[in-house]
Coordinates of C-alpha atoms and ligand atoms in Angstrom, one line a residue:
M1 CA 26.2 25.6 -16.2
S2 CA 23.8 23.4 -17.1
T3 CA 21.8 21.0 -14.4
L4 CA 20.3 18.0 -15.2
R5 CA 17.5 17.3 -13.2
L6 CA 16.4 13.9 -12.7
I7 CA 12.5 13.1 -12.3
L8 CA 11.8 9.4 -11.5
G9 CA 8.3 7.6 -11.8
D10 CA 6.9 8.5 -8.5
Q11 CA 8.1 11.9 -8.7
L12 CA 5.7 13.3 -11.3
T13 CA 4.6 16.7 -9.7
R14 CA 4.9 20.1 -11.3
D15 CA 6.5 21.9 -8.3
L16 CA 8.4 19.2 -7.6
S17 CA 12.0 20.5 -5.7
A18 CA 14.3 18.8 -7.8
L19 CA 12.8 21.5 -10.5
D20 CA 13.1 24.4 -8.0
G21 CA 15.4 27.3 -10.0
L22 CA 15.4 25.7 -13.2
D23 CA 16.8 27.3 -15.9
P24 CA 14.8 26.6 -19.0
A25 CA 17.5 28.0 -21.1
Q26 CA 20.2 26.0 -20.1
D27 CA 18.8 23.0 -17.7
V28 CA 18.0 19.7 -18.9
I29 CA 15.0 17.6 -17.1
L30 CA 15.9 13.7 -17.7
M31 CA 12.9 10.8 -17.3
A32 CA 14.0 7.5 -17.9
E33 CA 12.1 4.3 -18.3
V34 CA 14.8 1.5 -16.9
H35 CA 14.6 -2.0 -16.8
D36 CA 15.8 -2.2 -13.6
E37 CA 12.8 -0.7 -11.8
T38 CA 10.2 -2.8 -13.9
V39 CA 11.7 -6.2 -12.4
Y40 CA 13.3 -5.2 -9.1
A41 CA 9.7 -6.8 -7.9
P42 CA 7.5 -8.6 -10.4
H43 CA 5.0 -5.6 -10.7
H44 CA 1.7 -6.2 -11.8
K45 CA 1.6 -5.6 -15.9
Q46 CA -1.1 -2.4 -15.0
K47 CA 1.3 -0.9 -12.6
I48 CA 4.1 -1.0 -15.1
A49 CA 2.0 0.5 -17.8
F50 CA 0.4 3.2 -15.3
I51 CA 3.6 4.5 -14.0
L52 CA 5.0 4.6 -18.0
S53 CA 2.3 6.1 -19.1
A54 CA 2.1 8.8 -16.6
M55 CA 5.5 9.5 -17.0
R56 CA 5.3 9.9 -20.8
H57 CA 2.4 12.2 -20.3
F58 CA 4.1 14.1 -17.5
A59 CA 7.2 15.0 -20.1
Q60 CA 4.6 15.7 -22.6
D61 CA 3.5 18.7 -20.4
L62 CA 6.9 19.2 -19.3
R63 CA 7.7 19.9 -23.2
A64 CA 4.7 21.8 -23.7
E65 CA 5.7 24.5 -21.2
G66 CA 8.9 25.0 -23.6
L67 CA 11.4 22.9 -21.2
R68 CA 14.3 20.8 -22.4
V69 CA 13.2 16.9 -21.5
D70 CA 15.5 14.0 -22.4
Y71 CA 12.8 11.1 -22.2
V72 CA 14.2 7.7 -22.6
T73 CA 11.5 5.0 -23.6
L74 CA 12.4 1.3 -22.4
D75 CA 13.0 0.1 -25.6
Q76 CA 14.7 2.9 -26.8
P77 CA 18.7 1.5 -28.3
G78 CA 21.2 2.4 -25.7
N79 CA 18.9 2.3 -22.5
S80 CA 21.4 1.1 -20.1
G81 CA 19.0 -0.1 -18.0
S82 CA 19.6 1.4 -14.8
F83 CA 18.9 4.9 -13.1
S84 CA 23.1 5.1 -12.7
G85 CA 23.4 4.3 -16.3
E86 CA 20.9 7.0 -17.6
V87 CA 22.2 9.6 -15.7
A88 CA 26.0 9.0 -16.7
R89 CA 24.7 8.6 -20.3
A90 CA 22.7 12.0 -20.1
L91 CA 25.6 13.9 -18.5
K92 CA 28.1 13.1 -21.3
Q93 CA 25.2 13.7 -23.9
H94 CA 24.4 17.5 -22.4
G95 CA 27.4 18.2 -21.0
C96 CA 26.1 19.1 -17.7
D97 CA 28.1 20.0 -14.8
C98 CA 25.9 18.8 -11.7
V99 CA 22.8 16.7 -10.9
V100 CA 19.7 17.6 -8.8
V101 CA 17.2 14.9 -7.4
T102 CA 14.4 14.7 -4.9
E103 CA 15.2 12.2 -2.5
P104 CA 13.6 9.1 -4.0
G105 CA 11.0 6.8 -2.2
E106 CA 12.9 3.9 -1.9
W107 CA 15.8 3.3 0.0
R108 CA 17.7 0.9 -2.0
V109 CA 17.6 4.3 -4.8
L110 CA 19.1 6.5 -2.5
D111 CA 21.5 4.1 -1.4
M112 CA 22.8 4.3 -5.2
M113 CA 22.4 7.8 -5.5
R114 CA 24.6 8.3 -2.7
G115 CA 27.3 6.8 -4.9
W116 CA 26.5 8.8 -8.0
S117 CA 28.8 11.9 -6.9
A118 CA 32.0 9.9 -6.6
A119 CA 31.1 7.5 -9.5
L120 CA 30.1 10.5 -11.8
A121 CA 32.4 12.8 -11.0
V122 CA 30.3 15.9 -10.8
P123 CA 28.1 17.6 -7.9
V124 CA 25.0 15.6 -6.8
E125 CA 22.7 17.6 -4.7
I126 CA 19.8 15.2 -3.2
R127 CA 17.0 17.4 -2.4
D128 CA 14.2 17.0 0.3
D129 CA 10.9 15.6 -1.1
D130 CA 8.5 18.4 0.5
R131 CA 5.3 17.1 -0.9
Y132 CA 4.9 15.6 2.5
F133 CA 3.2 17.2 5.3
C134 CA 6.1 15.9 7.7
T135 CA 9.7 15.8 6.7
R136 CA 12.1 13.2 7.6
G137 CA 13.8 15.7 10.3
R138 CA 10.4 16.4 11.4
F139 CA 9.2 12.9 12.1
A140 CA 12.8 12.2 13.6
R141 CA 12.2 14.4 16.1
W142 CA 8.6 13.5 17.1
A143 CA 10.2 9.5 17.3
E144 CA 13.3 10.8 19.7
G145 CA 13.0 9.3 23.1
R146 CA 9.5 7.8 22.5
K147 CA 9.4 4.0 23.7
S148 CA 6.6 3.3 21.3
Y149 CA 5.5 5.1 18.1
R150 CA 1.7 4.9 18.2
M151 CA 0.2 6.4 15.2
E152 CA -2.8 8.1 17.1
F153 CA -0.2 10.8 18.9
F154 CA 1.7 11.6 15.6
Y155 CA -2.0 12.3 14.0
R156 CA -2.8 14.9 16.8
E157 CA 0.2 16.8 16.4
M158 CA -0.1 16.7 12.6
R159 CA -3.6 18.2 12.6
R160 CA -2.5 20.8 15.1
E161 CA 0.1 21.6 12.7
T162 CA -1.7 21.7 9.6
G163 CA -5.1 23.1 11.2
L164 CA -7.1 20.5 9.3
L165 CA -10.4 19.8 10.9
M166 CA -9.7 22.1 13.8
E167 CA -11.4 25.0 15.5
N168 CA -9.3 26.9 17.4
D169 CA -7.0 24.7 19.4
E170 CA -9.9 21.8 19.1
P171 CA -10.7 18.9 17.0
V172 CA -13.9 19.7 15.0
G173 CA -16.5 17.6 17.0
G174 CA -15.0 16.6 19.8
Q175 CA -12.9 14.1 19.1
W176 CA -9.9 13.5 17.5
N177 CA -11.0 9.7 15.9
F178 CA -14.5 8.7 14.7
D179 CA -13.4 5.1 14.2
H180 CA -16.4 3.3 15.9
D181 CA -18.7 4.8 13.6
N182 CA -16.7 3.7 10.7
R183 CA -17.3 -0.6 10.6
K184 CA -20.9 -1.2 9.3
S185 CA -20.8 -4.0 7.1
L186 CA -22.8 -3.2 3.8
P187 CA -26.5 -3.6 3.7
A188 CA -28.1 -5.5 0.5
S189 CA -29.9 -2.4 -0.1
V190 CA -26.8 0.2 -0.5
T191 CA -25.5 0.1 -3.8
P192 CA -22.0 1.4 -4.5
P193 CA -21.4 3.9 -7.2
P194 CA -19.5 2.9 -10.1
R195 CA -15.8 3.4 -10.5
A196 CA -14.3 6.6 -12.0
R197 CA -12.8 4.7 -14.9
F198 CA -10.9 6.2 -17.8
S199 CA -10.4 4.9 -21.5
P200 CA -6.8 4.4 -22.3
D201 CA -5.5 7.1 -24.7
A202 CA -3.3 6.4 -27.7
V203 CA -0.3 6.9 -25.7
T204 CA -1.5 4.5 -22.7
R205 CA -2.4 2.0 -25.5
N206 CA 1.1 2.1 -27.0
V207 CA 2.7 1.5 -23.5
M208 CA 0.2 -1.1 -22.9
A209 CA 1.0 -2.9 -26.2
L210 CA 5.0 -2.5 -25.1
V211 CA 4.0 -4.2 -21.8
A212 CA 2.1 -7.3 -23.3
T213 CA 4.8 -8.2 -25.0
R214 CA 7.6 -7.4 -22.4
F215 CA 6.6 -8.9 -19.5
T216 CA 4.4 -11.7 -20.5
T217 CA 5.4 -13.7 -17.2
H218 CA 4.2 -11.0 -14.8
F219 CA 0.7 -11.0 -13.1
G220 CA -2.2 -9.1 -14.0
D221 CA -4.7 -8.1 -16.4
L222 CA -4.1 -5.3 -18.8
D223 CA -7.4 -5.5 -20.9
T224 CA -9.1 -4.3 -17.7
F225 CA -6.8 -0.8 -17.1
G226 CA -8.7 2.1 -16.4
W227 CA -6.6 4.4 -14.6
A228 CA -6.2 8.0 -15.1
V229 CA -2.7 8.8 -16.3
T230 CA -2.8 12.7 -16.3
R231 CA -3.0 15.4 -13.3
D232 CA -6.2 16.4 -15.2
G233 CA -7.7 12.9 -14.8
A234 CA -6.7 12.5 -11.5
L235 CA -8.1 15.7 -10.4
E236 CA -11.3 14.2 -11.9
A237 CA -10.9 10.8 -10.0
L238 CA -10.9 12.9 -6.9
S239 CA -14.0 15.3 -7.6
Y240 CA -15.7 12.1 -8.2
F241 CA -14.6 10.6 -5.1
I242 CA -15.7 13.6 -3.0
D243 CA -19.0 13.8 -4.6
A244 CA -20.3 10.4 -5.2
C245 CA -18.3 8.3 -2.4
L246 CA -16.8 10.4 0.5
P247 CA -20.6 11.0 2.0
L248 CA -20.7 6.9 2.5
Y249 CA -17.0 6.3 2.4
G250 CA -16.7 6.4 6.6
D251 CA -19.6 4.0 7.0
Y252 CA -18.4 1.1 4.6
Q253 CA -15.1 1.6 4.4
D254 CA -14.5 -1.7 6.4
A255 CA -17.0 -3.4 4.1
M256 CA -16.3 -6.2 1.6
K257 CA -18.5 -7.3 -1.0
Q258 CA -17.9 -9.8 -3.6
G259 CA -18.0 -8.2 -7.4
E260 CA -17.3 -4.8 -5.6
P261 CA -13.7 -3.8 -5.4
F262 CA -13.9 -0.2 -4.9
L263 CA -17.1 0.0 -2.9
F264 CA -16.9 3.7 -1.7
H265 CA -13.2 3.8 -1.6
A266 CA -11.4 6.5 -3.6
A267 CA -8.7 4.4 -5.4
I268 CA -6.7 7.8 -5.8
S269 CA -3.7 6.2 -4.2
P270 CA -1.7 5.3 -7.3
Y271 CA -2.0 9.1 -8.3
L272 CA -1.1 10.5 -4.9
N273 CA 1.6 8.1 -4.5
C274 CA 3.3 8.5 -7.8
G275 CA 2.8 12.7 -7.3
L276 CA 0.1 13.3 -9.9
L277 CA -2.0 14.6 -6.8
T278 CA -0.5 16.2 -3.4
P279 CA -1.8 15.2 0.1
R280 CA -2.5 18.6 1.1
E281 CA -5.0 19.2 -2.0
I282 CA -6.7 15.9 -1.5
C283 CA -7.1 16.5 2.4
L284 CA -8.7 20.2 1.6
A285 CA -10.9 18.8 -0.8
A286 CA -12.1 16.4 1.8
E287 CA -12.2 19.0 4.4
H288 CA -14.0 21.5 2.0
A289 CA -16.8 18.8 1.6
F290 CA -17.3 18.5 5.7
R291 CA -17.2 22.3 6.0
K292 CA -20.1 22.9 3.1
G293 CA -22.2 20.1 4.9
A294 CA -21.5 17.4 1.9
A295 CA -20.1 14.8 3.7
P296 CA -20.3 13.7 7.6
L297 CA -17.5 14.3 9.8
N298 CA -17.1 10.2 10.3
A299 CA -16.4 9.8 7.0
V300 CA -14.1 12.9 6.3
E301 CA -12.1 12.4 9.7
G302 CA -11.4 9.0 8.5
F303 CA -10.0 9.9 5.2
I304 CA -8.3 12.6 6.4
R305 CA -6.7 10.1 9.3
Q306 CA -5.2 7.6 6.4
I307 CA -3.3 10.4 4.7
L308 CA -2.5 12.9 6.8
G309 CA -1.6 10.5 9.9
W310 CA -1.0 7.0 8.5
R311 CA 0.9 7.7 5.4
E312 CA 2.6 10.2 6.9
Y313 CA 3.3 7.8 9.6
V314 CA 4.4 4.7 7.7
R315 CA 6.9 6.6 5.8
G316 CA 8.8 8.3 9.0
I317 CA 8.9 4.8 10.2
Y318 CA 10.3 3.6 7.3
W319 CA 13.1 6.2 6.8
L320 CA 13.9 6.1 10.4
R321 CA 14.1 2.6 10.6
M322 CA 15.6 1.4 7.0
P323 CA 17.5 -0.1 6.2
D324 CA 17.6 -2.8 9.0
Y325 CA 13.7 -2.4 9.4
A326 CA 13.4 -4.9 6.6
H327 CA 15.2 -7.5 8.1
S328 CA 13.2 -8.5 11.6
N329 CA 11.4 -11.6 11.5
A330 CA 10.0 -11.4 15.5
L331 CA 7.5 -14.1 14.9
D332 CA 10.1 -16.3 13.1
A333 CA 7.6 -17.0 10.1
H334 CA 9.3 -19.1 7.5
R335 CA 6.7 -20.4 5.4
P336 CA 6.8 -19.9 1.8
L337 CA 4.1 -17.7 0.3
P338 CA 1.2 -20.1 -1.0
M339 CA 0.8 -20.6 -4.8
C340 CA -2.9 -19.2 -4.6
Y341 CA -1.5 -15.6 -4.0
W342 CA -0.7 -15.4 -7.6
S343 CA -3.2 -17.8 -9.1
G344 CA -6.6 -17.1 -7.0
E345 CA -7.0 -21.0 -7.3
T346 CA -8.1 -22.0 -3.4
K347 CA -11.1 -22.9 -2.1
M348 CA -11.1 -20.4 0.6
N349 CA -13.4 -17.6 -1.3
C350 CA -12.3 -14.7 0.4
I351 CA -8.8 -15.4 -0.4
A352 CA -9.9 -16.1 -4.2
Q353 CA -12.3 -13.2 -4.5
V354 CA -9.4 -10.6 -2.9
V355 CA -6.5 -12.5 -5.7
K356 CA -9.1 -12.4 -8.4
E357 CA -9.7 -8.6 -8.0
T358 CA -6.2 -7.8 -7.4
R359 CA -5.4 -9.4 -10.6
A360 CA -8.0 -7.2 -12.8
N361 CA -7.4 -4.0 -11.1
A362 CA -4.0 -3.9 -9.7
Y363 CA -5.8 -2.6 -6.5
A364 CA -7.6 -4.0 -3.5
H365 CA -9.2 -1.9 -0.4
H366 CA -7.2 -1.4 2.8
I367 CA -9.3 -4.0 4.5
Q368 CA -9.0 -6.7 1.9
R369 CA -5.3 -6.3 2.3
L370 CA -5.0 -5.9 5.7
M371 CA -7.5 -8.8 7.1
V372 CA -7.6 -11.1 4.3
T373 CA -4.5 -11.7 2.4
G374 CA -2.5 -9.9 5.2
T375 CA -4.3 -12.0 8.3
F376 CA -3.8 -15.0 6.7
A377 CA -0.1 -14.6 5.8
L378 CA 0.1 -13.6 9.5
I379 CA -2.0 -16.8 11.1
A380 CA -0.1 -19.0 8.4
G381 CA 3.1 -18.1 9.4
I382 CA 4.6 -16.9 6.1
E383 CA 8.3 -15.4 5.4
P384 CA 7.5 -11.5 5.4
R385 CA 10.2 -11.0 2.5
E386 CA 8.0 -12.9 0.5
V387 CA 4.9 -11.5 1.6
E388 CA 6.3 -7.8 1.0
Q389 CA 7.5 -8.7 -2.3
W390 CA 4.0 -10.0 -3.0
Y391 CA 2.1 -6.8 -2.2
L392 CA 5.1 -4.5 -3.7
A393 CA 4.4 -6.3 -6.8
V394 CA 0.7 -6.4 -7.5
Y395 CA -0.3 -2.9 -6.1
A396 CA -0.5 -0.4 -8.4
D397 CA -0.2 2.4 -5.7
A398 CA 2.9 0.1 -4.1
Y399 CA 6.3 1.7 -3.4
E400 CA 8.7 0.6 -0.5
W401 CA 8.5 3.2 1.9
V402 CA 4.6 2.7 2.1
E403 CA 4.5 -1.0 1.5
L404 CA 7.1 -2.4 3.8
P405 CA 5.8 -0.8 7.1
N406 CA 2.4 -1.7 6.1
T407 CA 3.2 -5.2 5.5
H408 CA 5.8 -5.9 7.9
G409 CA 4.8 -4.0 11.1
M410 CA 1.0 -3.8 10.4
A411 CA -0.2 -6.9 8.7
L412 CA 2.4 -9.3 9.8
F413 CA 4.1 -8.2 13.2
A414 CA 7.6 -8.7 11.9
D415 CA 8.9 -5.7 13.5
G416 CA 7.9 -7.2 16.9
G417 CA 5.1 -4.4 17.7
L418 CA 7.1 -1.0 16.6
L419 CA 3.8 -0.3 14.5
A420 CA 0.9 -2.4 16.0
S421 CA 0.5 -2.8 19.6
K422 CA -0.7 -6.4 18.9
P423 CA -0.8 -8.6 15.6
Y424 CA -4.1 -8.3 13.5
A425 CA -4.8 -12.0 13.9
A426 CA -8.3 -12.8 13.5
S427 CA -10.5 -16.0 12.7
G428 CA -13.0 -16.2 9.9
A429 CA -15.6 -14.4 11.9
Y430 CA -14.5 -11.1 11.5
I431 CA -14.4 -11.7 7.7
D432 CA -18.1 -13.4 7.8
R433 CA -19.1 -10.1 9.7
M434 CA -17.6 -7.6 7.0
S435 CA -18.1 -9.3 3.9
D436 CA -20.4 -11.5 2.0
Y437 CA -17.6 -14.1 1.1
C438 CA -18.3 -16.9 3.6
S439 CA -22.1 -17.6 2.5
D440 CA -20.0 -18.6 -1.2
C441 CA -17.3 -20.7 0.3
A442 CA -16.6 -24.5 0.1
Y443 CA -15.6 -24.0 3.8
D444 CA -17.8 -23.5 6.9
V445 CA -17.2 -20.4 9.1
R446 CA -18.9 -21.4 12.3
K447 CA -16.8 -24.6 12.3
K448 CA -13.7 -24.5 14.2
T449 CA -12.3 -27.7 13.5
G450 CA -13.4 -30.8 11.6
P451 CA -14.1 -31.2 8.1
G452 CA -14.8 -28.1 6.0
A453 CA -13.7 -26.3 8.8
C454 CA -12.9 -22.6 8.1
P455 CA -9.1 -22.6 7.9
F456 CA -8.8 -19.0 9.2
N457 CA -10.5 -20.6 12.5
L458 CA -8.0 -23.6 13.0
L459 CA -4.9 -21.1 11.9
Y460 CA -6.1 -18.6 14.5
W461 CA -5.7 -21.0 17.5
H462 CA -2.2 -22.8 15.5
F463 CA -0.9 -19.2 15.6
M464 CA -1.9 -18.6 19.2
I465 CA -0.3 -21.9 20.4
I466 CA 2.9 -21.5 18.2
N467 CA 3.2 -18.1 19.3
E468 CA 2.0 -18.3 23.1
A469 CA 6.0 -17.5 24.3
R470 CA 6.1 -14.6 22.3
L471 CA 2.7 -12.9 22.7
S472 CA 1.3 -14.3 26.0
R473 CA 2.4 -11.4 28.2
N474 CA 1.2 -8.6 25.8
P475 CA -2.1 -6.9 27.5
R476 CA -3.7 -6.9 24.2
M477 CA -3.7 -10.3 24.0
A478 CA -5.0 -11.4 27.5
M479 CA -8.4 -12.3 26.1
P480 CA -7.4 -15.2 23.5
Y481 CA -4.8 -16.5 25.5
R482 CA -7.3 -16.7 28.7
T483 CA -9.5 -18.8 26.4
L484 CA -6.3 -20.9 25.2
A485 CA -5.3 -21.4 29.1
N486 CA -8.9 -22.9 29.6
M487 CA -9.0 -25.2 26.2
E488 CA -8.6 -29.2 26.7
P489 CA -5.4 -30.6 26.0
A490 CA -7.0 -32.8 23.2
R491 CA -8.8 -30.2 21.5
R492 CA -5.4 -28.1 21.1
E493 CA -3.9 -31.3 19.9
T494 CA -6.7 -31.6 17.3
I495 CA -6.4 -27.6 16.4
M496 CA -2.4 -28.6 15.7
R497 CA -3.2 -31.6 13.4
E498 CA -5.7 -30.2 11.4
A499 CA -3.6 -27.0 11.0
E500 CA -0.8 -28.7 10.1
A501 CA -2.6 -30.7 7.5
F502 CA -4.0 -27.6 5.8
L503 CA -0.5 -25.8 5.6
Q504 CA 0.6 -29.0 4.2
S505 CA -2.2 -29.3 1.6
L506 CA -1.8 -25.4 0.8
A507 CA 2.0 -25.9 0.2
S508 CA 1.3 -28.9 -2.1
G509 CA -1.5 -27.6 -4.1
T510 CA -4.2 -30.2 -3.3
E511 CA -5.8 -27.9 -1.0
A512 CA -7.0 -26.2 -4.2
R513 CA -8.1 -29.1 -5.7
G514 CA -9.7 -30.6 -2.6
A515 CA -8.2 -33.7 -1.9
G516 CA -7.9 -33.9 2.1
Q517 CA -10.6 -32.1 3.2
I518 CA -14.4 -32.4 2.9
T519 CA -16.1 -29.3 1.5
L520 CA -19.6 -28.1 3.1
G521 CA -22.7 -29.9 1.6
L522 CA -20.9 -32.9 0.7
Ligands
DLZ1 C1 8.1 1.4 -10.2 C2 8.6 2.0 -11.2 C3 8.6 1.4 -12.6 C4 8.0 0.2 -13.0 N1 9.2 1.7 -13.8 C5 9.8 2.8 -13.5 C6 11.0 3.4 -14.3 O1 10.7 3.0 -15.3 N2 11.2 4.6 -14.4 C7 11.4 5.7 -13.3 O2 11.7 6.6 -13.4 N3 10.5 5.2 -12.1 C8 9.8 3.7 -12.3 N4 9.4 3.2 -11.4 C9 9.2 3.7 -10.0 C10 10.6 3.6 -9.2 O3 10.6 2.3 -8.9 C11 10.6 4.7 -8.1 O4 10.8 6.0 -8.7 C12 11.6 4.1 -7.4 O5 11.3 3.1 -6.4 C13 11.8 5.2 -5.9 O6 10.4 5.4 -5.2
SF4_2 FE1 -13.4 -17.2 4.1 FE2 -13.1 -18.8 6.0 FE3 -15.1 -17.0 5.0 FE4 -14.4 -18.9 3.6 S1 -15.5 -19.2 5.3 S2 -14.6 -17.0 2.8 S3 -11.8 -19.3 4.1 S4 -13.2 -16.6 6.6

């Protein structure tokens, strides 16, 4: 008996369930670089280079252990270009009798795998992915019978179950959540530490050359590549974060500053989501820093909540609701994604900065994603599918299970409130409070209407007006709708007219060139 064990690009974990019971003498491990996966979204060049290089290093480590690895490179003659084709080829080549895989991170791949047994005429075992704190079944039990799925309650159960940051049955510090301490803007006197940067080795340089020639039209810079591509490197990045960044991570986790894309963030999500790090070891490392007095509770609790709470919760929602989840469009948003999401060419400095940093790093931190590009797409009424494809493509940590609920549910409210209790609509004032973007912007954040008014201000009220019938009964939206009720009809008309003109100028590309808008100082 010989088993073919398939490992996907986001399953680079030595104790993956697909490897349980492996017989080194008989079994073959298949890893395949396939064209379909590199183009199902127009991935950032660095994302492709990162995943392929991490796969190649992982295969080297398995071989060094003496395991039989069939590694198919992207340009290898005969590569069929798909997971299905490569599993079929490997079965034939190695004469294996069955296939074992760990459940994938995306519904479309699971759907594909479910057809393999019939198509390949061999047993195919799809095992649970036990790298998460919460299995799909455990989440389904939590969700059963609930009218709404609030992350906070799920998170508390996970804290109790894991014992993370618990003292007997109580949360350490007497509170579950310290978010109110985590909303500081960054004072000029505080300088964030430099990013943990890893120079590409020969394997990565080879992959970068392949990506540079094969994916010329894809978004993103390659020459700024600084990701670790091995488990050792990922562990080094984790310990750098714990020592250099975690103590101030909480205070400044929502802050944004030009030229500082990483601030006090961990930037370890690409490693975590491709399997080089496990969620448990990350949370334990952060908890340890708190217990030995090296990092404060607001930072450690906020960080652990992202991984133990939010990450597990969005995965649970994804598998609970797919494949239908992706199809809702609760706010009936249909505008195409503006070109500036790719080009960065816009006079809106906040968007320009985030797109520029995304292009350079295949990374932006959560507030840049949620409150700049996310909020703008929400209040400008962009088609959810287009926004989702963008996030899936441009970030090195993005796989659909994590990207879709964050975008569809959290940023765009396209699920009608399954994830978020209200839309994260905000005017320019939020960005002004949390960043230094507005002081360098051609628009004036203090202006609500008229020449040079900040588009976030215009679109915020335009959003409230056009969604009045859908949102005004939401108790969490009572305040803006009270303000709207008292608004003079003439002012409403001005907002509608100017917002529509702005959206038109954005679609036609004239916004970036300045036509139709009078900029500050003119
Ligand atoms: C994202 C990605 C890319 C770009 N390329 C590959 C690949 O060539 N081979 C592979 O096994 N995985 C790749 N991945 C990750 C897969 O898309 C990911 O495993 C599935 O989407 C399931 O989450
Ligand atoms: Fe963004 Fe408005 Fe601030 Fe300009 S003024 S950076 S558009 S929020």
